[in-house]
Amino acid sequence: MKLTQTPIQSEEEILERAEQMDEILDLSTSDNDMYFIFGNMIADRIEEYEEKYLELPKVESHEMLSMLMKNHNIKPSELVNISGDIHEIIKGTRNISKDQAKKFANFFNVPIKVFIN
């Protein structure tokens, strides 16, 4: 229970918890078993530490979109329903609107702030 409730205090501890989380999640057989629940509770502590202490470099929204498309093997034509201006957005010549940011966030299952500069 300590792993799931105690805040992480150091980078060394975050690495230890991540390893323990992976081991616990490997034992999981469904989204409802205790291994899965405990693994995600440890992930919550890791996320809290990262949000508080780790500063990620700023990535422009169009660069993030391009990276996500590449990682998920998504072609621009597959995103035309979100924006008809997808090519201009990818090039960085057109900004992503808030409505488009919501749709991209839902599509890629990431926080909306990824697409808002």
PDB file of C-alpha atoms in Angstrom:
ATOM      1  CA  MET A   1       0.000   0.000   0.000  1.00  0.00           C
ATOM      2  CA  LYS A   2       2.938   2.338   0.664  1.00  0.00           C
ATOM      3  CA  LEU A   3       3.801   2.293  -3.058  1.00  0.00           C
ATOM      4  CA  THR A   4       0.336   3.525  -3.965  1.00  0.00           C
ATOM      5  CA  GLN A   5      -0.120   6.191  -1.289  1.00  0.00           C
ATOM      6  CA  THR A   6       3.252   7.700  -0.379  1.00  0.00           C
ATOM      7  CA  PRO A   7       4.419  10.603  -2.547  1.00  0.00           C
ATOM      8  CA  ILE A   8       7.667  10.056  -4.448  1.00  0.00           C
ATOM      9  CA  GLN A   9      10.599  12.059  -3.068  1.00  0.00           C
ATOM     10  CA  SER A  10      13.456  11.552  -5.551  1.00  0.00           C
ATOM     11  CA  GLU A  11      14.400  10.554  -9.078  1.00  0.00           C
ATOM     12  CA  GLU A  12      15.871   7.318  -7.709  1.00  0.00           C
ATOM     13  CA  GLU A  13      12.549   6.494  -6.087  1.00  0.00           C
ATOM     14  CA  ILE A  14      10.618   7.237  -9.288  1.00  0.00           C
ATOM     15  CA  LEU A  15      12.736   4.689 -11.150  1.00  0.00           C
ATOM     16  CA  GLU A  16      12.155   2.093  -8.439  1.00  0.00           C
ATOM     17  CA  ARG A  17       8.403   2.677  -8.467  1.00  0.00           C
ATOM     18  CA  ALA A  18       8.258   2.529 -12.258  1.00  0.00           C
ATOM     19  CA  GLU A  19       9.996  -0.853 -12.161  1.00  0.00           C
ATOM     20  CA  GLN A  20       7.630  -2.100  -9.464  1.00  0.00           C
ATOM     21  CA  MET A  21       4.641  -0.757 -11.378  1.00  0.00           C
ATOM     22  CA  ASP A  22       5.730  -2.626 -14.509  1.00  0.00           C
ATOM     23  CA  GLU A  23       6.131  -5.868 -12.548  1.00  0.00           C
ATOM     24  CA  ILE A  24       2.685  -5.498 -10.989  1.00  0.00           C
ATOM     25  CA  LEU A  25       1.004  -4.604 -14.293  1.00  0.00           C
ATOM     26  CA  ASP A  26       2.623  -7.634 -15.934  1.00  0.00           C
ATOM     27  CA  LEU A  27       0.648  -9.793 -13.494  1.00  0.00           C
ATOM     28  CA  SER A  28      -2.622  -8.154 -14.484  1.00  0.00           C
ATOM     29  CA  THR A  29      -5.104 -10.160 -16.531  1.00  0.00           C
ATOM     30  CA  SER A  30      -7.894  -7.566 -16.808  1.00  0.00           C
ATOM     31  CA  ASP A  31      -8.719  -3.907 -16.209  1.00  0.00           C
ATOM     32  CA  ASN A  32     -10.619  -4.874 -13.071  1.00  0.00           C
ATOM     33  CA  ASP A  33      -8.144  -7.034 -11.174  1.00  0.00           C
ATOM     34  CA  MET A  34      -6.174  -5.790  -8.190  1.00  0.00           C
ATOM     35  CA  TYR A  35      -2.840  -5.873 -10.027  1.00  0.00           C
ATOM     36  CA  PHE A  36      -4.155  -3.448 -12.620  1.00  0.00           C
ATOM     37  CA  ILE A  37      -5.667  -1.184  -9.957  1.00  0.00           C
ATOM     38  CA  PHE A  38      -2.497  -1.116  -7.836  1.00  0.00           C
ATOM     39  CA  GLY A  39      -0.311  -0.584 -10.892  1.00  0.00           C
ATOM     40  CA  ASN A  40      -2.366   2.426 -11.895  1.00  0.00           C
ATOM     41  CA  MET A  41      -2.288   3.797  -8.367  1.00  0.00           C
ATOM     42  CA  ILE A  42       1.529   3.706  -8.517  1.00  0.00           C
ATOM     43  CA  ALA A  43       1.343   5.387 -11.932  1.00  0.00           C
ATOM     44  CA  ASP A  44      -0.673   8.184 -10.290  1.00  0.00           C
ATOM     45  CA  ARG A  45       2.148   8.795  -7.775  1.00  0.00           C
ATOM     46  CA  ILE A  46       4.679   8.846 -10.626  1.00  0.00           C
ATOM     47  CA  GLU A  47       2.555  11.340 -12.548  1.00  0.00           C
ATOM     48  CA  GLU A  48       2.249  13.575  -9.478  1.00  0.00           C
ATOM     49  CA  TYR A  49       6.024  13.652  -9.089  1.00  0.00           C
ATOM     50  CA  GLU A  50       6.610  14.354 -12.772  1.00  0.00           C
ATOM     51  CA  GLU A  51       4.079  17.203 -12.836  1.00  0.00           C
ATOM     52  CA  LYS A  52       5.660  18.775  -9.765  1.00  0.00           C
ATOM     53  CA  TYR A  53       9.374  18.344 -10.485  1.00  0.00           C
ATOM     54  CA  LEU A  54       9.997  17.607 -14.144  1.00  0.00           C
ATOM     55  CA  GLU A  55       9.861  20.393 -16.674  1.00  0.00           C
ATOM     56  CA  LEU A  56       9.340  19.114 -20.177  1.00  0.00           C
ATOM     57  CA  PRO A  57      10.625  21.112 -23.119  1.00  0.00           C
ATOM     58  CA  LYS A  58       7.968  23.094 -24.952  1.00  0.00           C
ATOM     59  CA  VAL A  59       6.969  21.512 -28.235  1.00  0.00           C
ATOM     60  CA  GLU A  60       4.886  23.455 -30.724  1.00  0.00           C
ATOM     61  CA  SER A  61       1.436  21.978 -31.268  1.00  0.00           C
ATOM     62  CA  HIS A  62       2.006  21.295 -34.983  1.00  0.00           C
ATOM     63  CA  GLU A  63       5.250  19.466 -34.164  1.00  0.00           C
ATOM     64  CA  MET A  64       3.448  17.363 -31.552  1.00  0.00           C
ATOM     65  CA  LEU A  65       0.707  16.563 -34.050  1.00  0.00           C
ATOM     66  CA  SER A  66       3.290  15.483 -36.626  1.00  0.00           C
ATOM     67  CA  MET A  67       5.078  13.320 -34.066  1.00  0.00           C
ATOM     68  CA  LEU A  68       1.847  11.649 -32.938  1.00  0.00           C
ATOM     69  CA  MET A  69       0.849  11.015 -36.531  1.00  0.00           C
ATOM     70  CA  LYS A  70       4.214   9.421 -37.230  1.00  0.00           C
ATOM     71  CA  ASN A  71       4.132   7.313 -34.048  1.00  0.00           C
ATOM     72  CA  HIS A  72       0.612   6.053 -34.790  1.00  0.00           C
ATOM     73  CA  ASN A  73       1.223   5.699 -38.514  1.00  0.00           C
ATOM     74  CA  ILE A  74      -1.602   8.142 -39.301  1.00  0.00           C
ATOM     75  CA  LYS A  75      -1.803   9.831 -42.695  1.00  0.00           C
ATOM     76  CA  PRO A  76      -3.037  13.434 -43.047  1.00  0.00           C
ATOM     77  CA  SER A  77      -6.020  12.182 -45.044  1.00  0.00           C
ATOM     78  CA  GLU A  78      -7.193  10.308 -41.931  1.00  0.00           C
ATOM     79  CA  LEU A  79      -7.495  13.615 -40.042  1.00  0.00           C
ATOM     80  CA  VAL A  80      -9.368  15.626 -42.682  1.00  0.00           C
ATOM     81  CA  ASN A  81     -12.603  15.131 -40.716  1.00  0.00           C
ATOM     82  CA  ILE A  82     -10.983  17.079 -37.847  1.00  0.00           C
ATOM     83  CA  SER A  83      -9.497  19.774 -40.072  1.00  0.00           C
ATOM     84  CA  GLY A  84      -9.660  20.349 -43.782  1.00  0.00           C
ATOM     85  CA  ASP A  85      -6.517  22.454 -43.314  1.00  0.00           C
ATOM     86  CA  ILE A  86      -4.503  19.545 -41.914  1.00  0.00           C
ATOM     87  CA  HIS A  87      -1.545  20.088 -44.267  1.00  0.00           C
ATOM     88  CA  GLU A  88      -1.236  23.756 -43.245  1.00  0.00           C
ATOM     89  CA  ILE A  89      -1.465  22.797 -39.576  1.00  0.00           C
ATOM     90  CA  ILE A  90       1.285  20.191 -39.934  1.00  0.00           C
ATOM     91  CA  LYS A  91       3.510  22.746 -41.695  1.00  0.00           C
ATOM     92  CA  GLY A  92       2.865  25.247 -38.910  1.00  0.00           C
ATOM     93  CA  THR A  93       1.340  27.859 -41.206  1.00  0.00           C
ATOM     94  CA  ARG A  94      -2.102  27.542 -39.577  1.00  0.00           C
ATOM     95  CA  ASN A  95      -2.840  27.349 -35.866  1.00  0.00           C
ATOM     96  CA  ILE A  96      -4.924  24.639 -34.246  1.00  0.00           C
ATOM     97  CA  SER A  97      -8.253  25.987 -33.004  1.00  0.00           C
ATOM     98  CA  LYS A  98      -9.598  25.014 -29.578  1.00  0.00           C
ATOM     99  CA  ASP A  99     -12.254  22.844 -31.207  1.00  0.00           C
ATOM    100  CA  GLN A 100      -9.636  21.084 -33.328  1.00  0.00           C
ATOM    101  CA  ALA A 101      -7.385  20.683 -30.264  1.00  0.00           C
ATOM    102  CA  LYS A 102     -10.218  18.881 -28.460  1.00  0.00           C
ATOM    103  CA  LYS A 103     -10.781  16.600 -31.416  1.00  0.00           C
ATOM    104  CA  PHE A 104      -7.067  15.833 -31.878  1.00  0.00           C
ATOM    105  CA  ALA A 105      -6.752  15.158 -28.134  1.00  0.00           C
ATOM    106  CA  ASN A 106      -9.664  12.709 -28.286  1.00  0.00           C
ATOM    107  CA  PHE A 107      -8.331  11.063 -31.426  1.00  0.00           C
ATOM    108  CA  PHE A 108      -4.844  10.495 -29.978  1.00  0.00           C
ATOM    109  CA  ASN A 109      -6.034  10.029 -26.373  1.00  0.00           C
ATOM    110  CA  VAL A 110      -3.770  12.770 -24.990  1.00  0.00           C
ATOM    111  CA  PRO A 111      -4.466  15.870 -22.881  1.00  0.00           C
ATOM    112  CA  ILE A 112      -5.830  18.839 -24.817  1.00  0.00           C
ATOM    113  CA  LYS A 113      -2.963  21.037 -23.563  1.00  0.00           C
ATOM    114  CA  VAL A 114      -0.679  19.113 -25.952  1.00  0.00           C
ATOM    115  CA  PHE A 115      -2.270  21.023 -28.829  1.00  0.00           C
ATOM    116  CA  ILE A 116      -2.689  24.444 -27.215  1.00  0.00           C
ATOM    117  CA  ASN A 117       0.323  26.777 -27.317  1.00  0.00           C
TER     118      ASN A 117
END
